Tab-separated table of C-alpha atoms in Angstrom:
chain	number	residue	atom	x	y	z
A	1	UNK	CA	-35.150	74.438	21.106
A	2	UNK	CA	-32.422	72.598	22.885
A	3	UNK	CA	-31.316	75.668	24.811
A	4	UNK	CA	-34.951	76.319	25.711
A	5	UNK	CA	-35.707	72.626	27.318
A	6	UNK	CA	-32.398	72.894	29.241
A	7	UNK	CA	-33.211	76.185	30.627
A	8	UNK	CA	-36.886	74.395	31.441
A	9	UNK	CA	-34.952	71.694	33.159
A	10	UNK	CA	-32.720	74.067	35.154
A	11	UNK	CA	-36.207	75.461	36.625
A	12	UNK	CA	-38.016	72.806	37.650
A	13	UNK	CA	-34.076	71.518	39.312
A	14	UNK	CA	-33.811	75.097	40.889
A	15	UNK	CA	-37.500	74.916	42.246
A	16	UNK	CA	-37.215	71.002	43.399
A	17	UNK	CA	-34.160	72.019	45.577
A	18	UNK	CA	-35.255	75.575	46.606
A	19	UNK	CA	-39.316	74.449	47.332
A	20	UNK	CA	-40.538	71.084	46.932
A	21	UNK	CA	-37.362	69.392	48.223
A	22	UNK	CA	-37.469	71.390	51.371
A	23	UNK	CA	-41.332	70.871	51.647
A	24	UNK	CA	-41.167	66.857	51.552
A	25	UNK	CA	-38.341	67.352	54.049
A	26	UNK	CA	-40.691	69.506	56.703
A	27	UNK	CA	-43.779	67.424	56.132
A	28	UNK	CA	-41.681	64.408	56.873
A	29	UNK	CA	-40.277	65.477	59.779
A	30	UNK	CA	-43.738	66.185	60.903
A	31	UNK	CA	-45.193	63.098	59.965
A	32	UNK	CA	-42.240	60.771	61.408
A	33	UNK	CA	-41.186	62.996	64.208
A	34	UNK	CA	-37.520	63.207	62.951
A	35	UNK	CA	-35.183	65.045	61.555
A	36	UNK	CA	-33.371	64.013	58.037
A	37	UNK	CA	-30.789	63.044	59.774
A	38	UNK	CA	-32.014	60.824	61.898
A	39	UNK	CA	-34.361	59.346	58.598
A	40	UNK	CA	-31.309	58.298	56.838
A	41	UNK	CA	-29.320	56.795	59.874
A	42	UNK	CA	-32.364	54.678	60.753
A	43	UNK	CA	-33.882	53.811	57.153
A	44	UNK	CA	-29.956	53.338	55.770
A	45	UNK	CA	-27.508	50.269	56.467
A	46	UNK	CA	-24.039	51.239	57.666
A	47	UNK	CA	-21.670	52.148	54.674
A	48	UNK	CA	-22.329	53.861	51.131
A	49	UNK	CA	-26.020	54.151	51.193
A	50	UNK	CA	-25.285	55.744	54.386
A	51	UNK	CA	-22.997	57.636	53.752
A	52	UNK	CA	-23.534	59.102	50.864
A	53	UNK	CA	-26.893	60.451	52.030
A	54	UNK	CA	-25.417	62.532	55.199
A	55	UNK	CA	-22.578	63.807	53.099
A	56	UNK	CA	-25.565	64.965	50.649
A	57	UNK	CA	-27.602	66.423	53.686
A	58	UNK	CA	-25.241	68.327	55.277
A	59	UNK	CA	-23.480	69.260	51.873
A	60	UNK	CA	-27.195	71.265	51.160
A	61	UNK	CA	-27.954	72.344	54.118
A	62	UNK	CA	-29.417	76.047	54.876
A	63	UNK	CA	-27.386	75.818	58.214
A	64	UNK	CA	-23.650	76.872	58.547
A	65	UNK	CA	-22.817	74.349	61.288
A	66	UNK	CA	-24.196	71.657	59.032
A	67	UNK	CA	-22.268	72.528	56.450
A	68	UNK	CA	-19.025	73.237	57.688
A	69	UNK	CA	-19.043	69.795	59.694
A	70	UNK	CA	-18.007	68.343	56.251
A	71	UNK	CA	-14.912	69.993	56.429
A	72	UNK	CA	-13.512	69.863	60.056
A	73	UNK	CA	-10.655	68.316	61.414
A	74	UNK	CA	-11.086	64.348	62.235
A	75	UNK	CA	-10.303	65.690	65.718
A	76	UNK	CA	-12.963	67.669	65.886
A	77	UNK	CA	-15.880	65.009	64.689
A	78	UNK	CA	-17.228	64.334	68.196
A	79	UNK	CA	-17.917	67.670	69.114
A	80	UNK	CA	-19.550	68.374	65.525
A	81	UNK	CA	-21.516	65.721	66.364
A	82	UNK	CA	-22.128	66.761	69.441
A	83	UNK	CA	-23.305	70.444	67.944
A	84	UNK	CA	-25.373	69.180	65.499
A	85	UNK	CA	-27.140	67.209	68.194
A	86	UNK	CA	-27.566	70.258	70.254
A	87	UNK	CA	-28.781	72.230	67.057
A	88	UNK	CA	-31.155	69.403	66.349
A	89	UNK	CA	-32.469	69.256	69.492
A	90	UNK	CA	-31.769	65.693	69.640
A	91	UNK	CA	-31.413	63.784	73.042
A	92	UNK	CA	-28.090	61.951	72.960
A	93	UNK	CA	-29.465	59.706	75.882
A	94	UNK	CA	-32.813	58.566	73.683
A	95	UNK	CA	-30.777	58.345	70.683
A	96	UNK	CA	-27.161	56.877	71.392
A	97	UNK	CA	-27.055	54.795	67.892
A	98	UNK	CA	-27.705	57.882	66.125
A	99	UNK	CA	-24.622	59.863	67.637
A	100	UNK	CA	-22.621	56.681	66.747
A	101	UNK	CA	-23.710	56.558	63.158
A	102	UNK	CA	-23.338	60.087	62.374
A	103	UNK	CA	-19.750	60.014	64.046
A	104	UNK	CA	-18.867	56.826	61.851
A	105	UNK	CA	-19.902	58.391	58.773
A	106	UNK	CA	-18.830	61.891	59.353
A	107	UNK	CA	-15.148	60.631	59.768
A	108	UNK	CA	-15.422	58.646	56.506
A	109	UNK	CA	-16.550	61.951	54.710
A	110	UNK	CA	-13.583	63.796	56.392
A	111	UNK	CA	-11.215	61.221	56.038
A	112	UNK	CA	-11.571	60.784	52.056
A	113	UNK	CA	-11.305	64.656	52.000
A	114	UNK	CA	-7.821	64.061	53.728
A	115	UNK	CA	-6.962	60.738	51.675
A	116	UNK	CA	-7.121	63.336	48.657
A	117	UNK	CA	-4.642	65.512	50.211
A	118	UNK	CA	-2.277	62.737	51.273
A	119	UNK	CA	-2.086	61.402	47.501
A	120	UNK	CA	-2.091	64.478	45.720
A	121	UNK	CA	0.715	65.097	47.898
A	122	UNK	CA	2.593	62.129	46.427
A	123	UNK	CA	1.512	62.520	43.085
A	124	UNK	CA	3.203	65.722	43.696
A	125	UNK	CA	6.275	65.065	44.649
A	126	UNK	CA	8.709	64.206	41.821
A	127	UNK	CA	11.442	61.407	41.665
A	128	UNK	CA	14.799	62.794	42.717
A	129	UNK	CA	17.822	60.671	42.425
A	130	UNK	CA	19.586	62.686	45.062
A	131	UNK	CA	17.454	61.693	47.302
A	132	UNK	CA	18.472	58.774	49.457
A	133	UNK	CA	14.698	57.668	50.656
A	134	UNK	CA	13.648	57.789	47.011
A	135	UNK	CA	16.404	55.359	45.988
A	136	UNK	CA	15.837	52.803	48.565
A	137	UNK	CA	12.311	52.761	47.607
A	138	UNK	CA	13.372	52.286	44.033
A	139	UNK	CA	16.292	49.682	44.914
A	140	UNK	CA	13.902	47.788	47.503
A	141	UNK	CA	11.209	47.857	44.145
A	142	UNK	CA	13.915	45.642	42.393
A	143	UNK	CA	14.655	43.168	45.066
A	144	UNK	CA	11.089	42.291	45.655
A	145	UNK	CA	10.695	41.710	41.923
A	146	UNK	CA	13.997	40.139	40.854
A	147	UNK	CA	15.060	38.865	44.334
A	148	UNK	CA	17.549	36.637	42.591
A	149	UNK	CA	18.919	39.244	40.267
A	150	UNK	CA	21.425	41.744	41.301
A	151	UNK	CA	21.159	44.816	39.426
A	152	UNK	CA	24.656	45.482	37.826
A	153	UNK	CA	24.356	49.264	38.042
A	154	UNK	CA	22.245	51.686	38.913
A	155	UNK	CA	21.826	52.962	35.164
A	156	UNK	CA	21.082	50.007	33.062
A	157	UNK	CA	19.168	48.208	30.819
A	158	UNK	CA	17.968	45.414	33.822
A	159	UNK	CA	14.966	47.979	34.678
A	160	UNK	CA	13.238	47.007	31.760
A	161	UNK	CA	12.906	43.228	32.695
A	162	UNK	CA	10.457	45.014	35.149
A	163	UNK	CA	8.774	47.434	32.858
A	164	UNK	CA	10.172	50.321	33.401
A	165	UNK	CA	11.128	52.120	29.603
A	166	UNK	CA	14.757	52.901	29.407
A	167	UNK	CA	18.141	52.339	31.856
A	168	UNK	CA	16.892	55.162	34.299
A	169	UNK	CA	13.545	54.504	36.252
A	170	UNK	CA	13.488	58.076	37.735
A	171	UNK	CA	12.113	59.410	33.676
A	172	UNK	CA	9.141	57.107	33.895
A	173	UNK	CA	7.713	58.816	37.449
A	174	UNK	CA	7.091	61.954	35.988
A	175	UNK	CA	3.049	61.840	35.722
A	176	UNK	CA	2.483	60.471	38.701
A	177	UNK	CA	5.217	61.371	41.185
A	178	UNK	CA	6.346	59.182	44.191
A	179	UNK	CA	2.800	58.022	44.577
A	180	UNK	CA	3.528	55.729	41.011
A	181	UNK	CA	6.463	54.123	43.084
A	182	UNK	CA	4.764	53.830	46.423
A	183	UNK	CA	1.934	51.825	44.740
A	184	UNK	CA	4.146	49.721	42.552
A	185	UNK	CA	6.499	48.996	46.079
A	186	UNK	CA	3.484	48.064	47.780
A	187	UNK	CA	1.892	45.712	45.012
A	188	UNK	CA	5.257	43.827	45.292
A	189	UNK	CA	5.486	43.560	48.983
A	190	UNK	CA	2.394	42.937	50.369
A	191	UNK	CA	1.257	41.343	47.564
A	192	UNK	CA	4.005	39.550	46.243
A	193	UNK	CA	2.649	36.379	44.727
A	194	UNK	CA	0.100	38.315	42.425
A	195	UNK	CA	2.657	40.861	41.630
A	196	UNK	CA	5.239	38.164	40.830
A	197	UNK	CA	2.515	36.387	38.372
A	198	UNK	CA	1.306	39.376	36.872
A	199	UNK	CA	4.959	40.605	36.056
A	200	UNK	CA	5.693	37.083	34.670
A	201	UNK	CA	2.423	36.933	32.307
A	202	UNK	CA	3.498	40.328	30.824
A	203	UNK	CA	6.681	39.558	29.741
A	204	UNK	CA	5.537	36.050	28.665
A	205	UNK	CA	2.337	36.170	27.565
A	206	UNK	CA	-0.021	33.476	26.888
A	207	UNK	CA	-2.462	33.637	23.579
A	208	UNK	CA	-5.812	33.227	24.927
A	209	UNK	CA	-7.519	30.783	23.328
A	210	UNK	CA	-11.722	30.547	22.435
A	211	UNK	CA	-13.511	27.708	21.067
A	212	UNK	CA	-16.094	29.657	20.186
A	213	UNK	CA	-13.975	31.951	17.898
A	214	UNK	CA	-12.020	29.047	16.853
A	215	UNK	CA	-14.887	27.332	15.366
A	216	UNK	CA	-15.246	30.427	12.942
A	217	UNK	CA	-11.921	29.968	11.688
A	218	UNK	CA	-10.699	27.916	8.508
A	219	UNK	CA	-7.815	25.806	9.545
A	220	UNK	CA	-5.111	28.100	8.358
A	221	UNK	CA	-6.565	31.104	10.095
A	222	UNK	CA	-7.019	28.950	13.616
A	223	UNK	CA	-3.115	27.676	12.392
A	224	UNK	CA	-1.654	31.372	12.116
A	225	UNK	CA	-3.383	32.596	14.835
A	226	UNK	CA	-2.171	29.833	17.412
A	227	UNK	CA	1.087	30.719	16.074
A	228	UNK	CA	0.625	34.496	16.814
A	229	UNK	CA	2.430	35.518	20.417
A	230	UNK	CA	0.691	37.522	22.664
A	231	UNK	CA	0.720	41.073	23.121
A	232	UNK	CA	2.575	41.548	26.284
A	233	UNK	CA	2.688	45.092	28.246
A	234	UNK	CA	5.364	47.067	30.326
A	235	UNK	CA	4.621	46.079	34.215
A	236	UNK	CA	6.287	48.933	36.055
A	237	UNK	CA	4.519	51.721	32.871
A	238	UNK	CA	1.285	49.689	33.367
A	239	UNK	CA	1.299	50.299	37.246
A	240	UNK	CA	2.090	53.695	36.727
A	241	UNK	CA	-0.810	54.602	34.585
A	242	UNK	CA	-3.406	52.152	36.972
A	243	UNK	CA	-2.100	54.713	39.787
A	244	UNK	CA	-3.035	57.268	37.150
A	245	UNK	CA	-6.500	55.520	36.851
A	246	UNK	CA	-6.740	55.385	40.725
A	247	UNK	CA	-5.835	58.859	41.488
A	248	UNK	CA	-8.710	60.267	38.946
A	249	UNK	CA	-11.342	57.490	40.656
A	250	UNK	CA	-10.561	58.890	44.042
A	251	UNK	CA	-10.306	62.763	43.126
A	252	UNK	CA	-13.654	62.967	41.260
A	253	UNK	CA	-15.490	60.636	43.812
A	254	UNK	CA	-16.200	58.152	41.971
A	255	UNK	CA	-14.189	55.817	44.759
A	256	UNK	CA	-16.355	56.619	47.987
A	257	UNK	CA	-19.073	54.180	46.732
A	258	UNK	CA	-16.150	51.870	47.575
A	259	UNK	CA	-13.978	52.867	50.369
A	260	UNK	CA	-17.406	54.252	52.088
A	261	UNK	CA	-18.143	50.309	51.823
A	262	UNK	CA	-14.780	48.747	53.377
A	263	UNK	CA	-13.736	51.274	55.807
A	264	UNK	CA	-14.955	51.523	58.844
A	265	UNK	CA	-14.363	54.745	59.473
A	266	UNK	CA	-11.191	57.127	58.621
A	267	UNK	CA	-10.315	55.731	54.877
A	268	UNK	CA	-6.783	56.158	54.493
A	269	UNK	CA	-3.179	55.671	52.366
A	270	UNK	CA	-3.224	51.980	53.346
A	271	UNK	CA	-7.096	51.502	51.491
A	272	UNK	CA	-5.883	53.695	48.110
A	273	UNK	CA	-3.273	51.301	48.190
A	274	UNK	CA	-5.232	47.906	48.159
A	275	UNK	CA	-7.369	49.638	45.869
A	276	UNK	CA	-4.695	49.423	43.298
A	277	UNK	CA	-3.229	46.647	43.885
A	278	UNK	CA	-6.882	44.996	42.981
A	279	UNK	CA	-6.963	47.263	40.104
A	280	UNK	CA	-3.606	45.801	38.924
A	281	UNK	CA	-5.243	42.109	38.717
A	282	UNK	CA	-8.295	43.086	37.224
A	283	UNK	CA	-6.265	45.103	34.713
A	284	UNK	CA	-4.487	42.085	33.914
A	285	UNK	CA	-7.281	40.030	33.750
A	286	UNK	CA	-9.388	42.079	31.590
A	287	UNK	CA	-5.802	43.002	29.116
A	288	UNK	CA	-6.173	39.199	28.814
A	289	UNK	CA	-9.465	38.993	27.780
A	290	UNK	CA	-9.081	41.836	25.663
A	291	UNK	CA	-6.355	39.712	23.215
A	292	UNK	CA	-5.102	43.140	21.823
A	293	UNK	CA	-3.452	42.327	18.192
A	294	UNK	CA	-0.722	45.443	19.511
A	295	UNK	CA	0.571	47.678	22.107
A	296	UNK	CA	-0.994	50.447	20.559
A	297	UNK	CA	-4.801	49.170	21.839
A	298	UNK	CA	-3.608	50.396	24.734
A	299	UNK	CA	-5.298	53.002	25.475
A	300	UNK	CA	-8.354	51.962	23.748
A	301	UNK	CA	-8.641	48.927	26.174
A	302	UNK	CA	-7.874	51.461	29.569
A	303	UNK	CA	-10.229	53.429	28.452
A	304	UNK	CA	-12.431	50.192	28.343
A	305	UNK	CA	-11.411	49.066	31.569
A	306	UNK	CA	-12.212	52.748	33.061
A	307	UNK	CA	-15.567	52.632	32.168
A	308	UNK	CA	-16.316	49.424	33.722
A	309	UNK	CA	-14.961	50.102	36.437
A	310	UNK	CA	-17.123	53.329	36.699
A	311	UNK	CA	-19.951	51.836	35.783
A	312	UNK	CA	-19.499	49.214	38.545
A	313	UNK	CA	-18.491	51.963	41.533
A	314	UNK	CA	-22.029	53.719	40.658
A	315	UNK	CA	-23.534	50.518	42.893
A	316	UNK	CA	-24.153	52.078	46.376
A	317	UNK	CA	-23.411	48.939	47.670
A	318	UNK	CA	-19.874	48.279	45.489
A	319	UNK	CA	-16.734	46.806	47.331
A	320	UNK	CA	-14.370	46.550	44.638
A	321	UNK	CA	-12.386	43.943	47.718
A	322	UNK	CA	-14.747	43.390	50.161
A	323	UNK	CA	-12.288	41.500	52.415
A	324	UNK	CA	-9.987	44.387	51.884
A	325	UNK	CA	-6.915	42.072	52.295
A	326	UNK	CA	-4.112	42.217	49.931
A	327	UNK	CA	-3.473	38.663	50.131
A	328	UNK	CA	-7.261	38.106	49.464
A	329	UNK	CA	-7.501	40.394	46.873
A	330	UNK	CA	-7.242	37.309	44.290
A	331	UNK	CA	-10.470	35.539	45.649
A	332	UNK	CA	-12.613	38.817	44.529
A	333	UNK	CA	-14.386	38.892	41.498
A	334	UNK	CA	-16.012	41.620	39.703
């Protein structure tokens, strides 16, 4: 029966998009005088909603052009533009906010396509200690954290007073490549102050403390529970698995809703970047609220945190930092 009502579903699906779909579109057209294109550009505001609805357009289109203008070159945008104008039969001179809108969002569309590329190119790319670049970045990672520590070696125990598991950083980069260290690098230096209080609160964590709960307890239970420490977590591991949580947000999609939202036009290295560095707080807030009794709730309360995040990024109008700022990225709440 199950099999039989999803087959059902799949043809009513497959005749919406084949017929019906393409019926509305050719009655509209005749009852508005324009194309799709122009429908969602002038019934949309700038950003997601936008967005989201040309990439869709063009993504279903019957027409080659159309299609293939999701794909080209950021280069090449203006004369896409300028083709499917021509294909359209749209006058440029009658309708300059519409060449402006499409170009805007067509070179968001390309430019997460590329954004992909860039960071699955650093996620790529392992840690090598031969390499001189990659140590800098490693060393420079210290001396933003610990300015007023010298490390004693470059093998030693010091690395975990940052997170990092063992003496040797270069074992913890494995899942997520040089793109774990460029995001960690960047957290410290462009957002140093959060990055320094976040690193403090997980190595010397604070029990968080409800009255409501508290009023539940019998005086030895409140008394052993105020005595309990915190559950702490590894800063430098933690950052590496929020880049984890990033990359997967941006490679299945889930992330235009956002960077659609706070960049203008080409999203780039610099947004996925912020991204996690907002991420990182939130992460720490929500770790907080949380109050895991272990380190092994770990997982349980990423997964947690992945899901609300999701849930939030399905808003068409979501800006996980609307000010898009790494030294505002505090004020924003979710």
């Amino acid at each position: 029966m199950k099999h039989f009502l999803r087959v059902v579903t799949q043809f009513f699906v497959f005749l919406y998009c084949k017929c019906l779909w393409r019926g509305l579109k050719f009655v509209a057209r005749k009852l508005t005088g324009r194309c799709e294109l122009q429908r969602i550009c002038y019934n949309n505001k700038h950003g997601a909603r936008r967005t989201l609805k040309i990439e869709s357009s063009l993504k279903y289109s019957k027409n080659e052009l159309l299609r293939s203008a999701l794909s080209v070159h950021p280069d090449k945008v203006e004369k896409s533009i300028d083709d499917i104008m021509a294909l359209k039969k749209i006058n440029l001179d009658t309708n300059p906010q519409l060449g402006i809108s499409l170009q805007a969002s067509l070179l968001q569309v390309v430019g997460y396509r590329s954004l992909v590329g860039e960071v699955e190119k650093l996620r790529r790319e392992p840690y090598d200690c031969e390499n001189a670049h990659h140590e800098t970045l490693l060393m420079q990672l210290w001396k933003e954290l610990r300015p007023d520590t010298p490390l004693t070696g470059r093998i030693s125990k010091q690395w975990c007073e940052i997170g990092f598991q063992g003496s040797d950083p270069k074992t913890d980069f494995r899942g997520m490549g040089l793109l774990g260290l460029h995001n960690l690098l960047y957290f410290a230096e462009h957002d140093k102050a959060n990055a320094l209080q976040v690193l403090h609160d997980s190595l010397q964590p604070k029990h968080k403390s409800l009255p409501s709960k508290a009023s539940e307890m019998s005086p030895s239970e409140w008394e052993q529970k105020s005595l309990d420490k915190a559950i702490g977590f590894s800063f430098a591991i933690v950052g590496i698995n929020i880049t984890d949580l990033a990359y997967s947000l941006l490679v299945s999609g889930a992330l235009k809703t956002h960077l659609y939202n706070v960049a203008p036009e080409l999203p780039s290295l610099l947004h996925f970047q912020q991204t996690f560095c907002y991420l990182m707080q939130e992460f720490h807030r929500f770790w907080t609220e949380e109050d895991p009794g272990d380190i092994m709730e770990f997982n349980r309360i990423r997964s947690k945190f992945h899901h609300r995040i999701l849930k939030q990024l399905k808003h068409p109008d979501t800006a996980l930092c609307p000010h898009f700022s790494a030294s505002d990225l505090h004020l924003v709440n979710l």
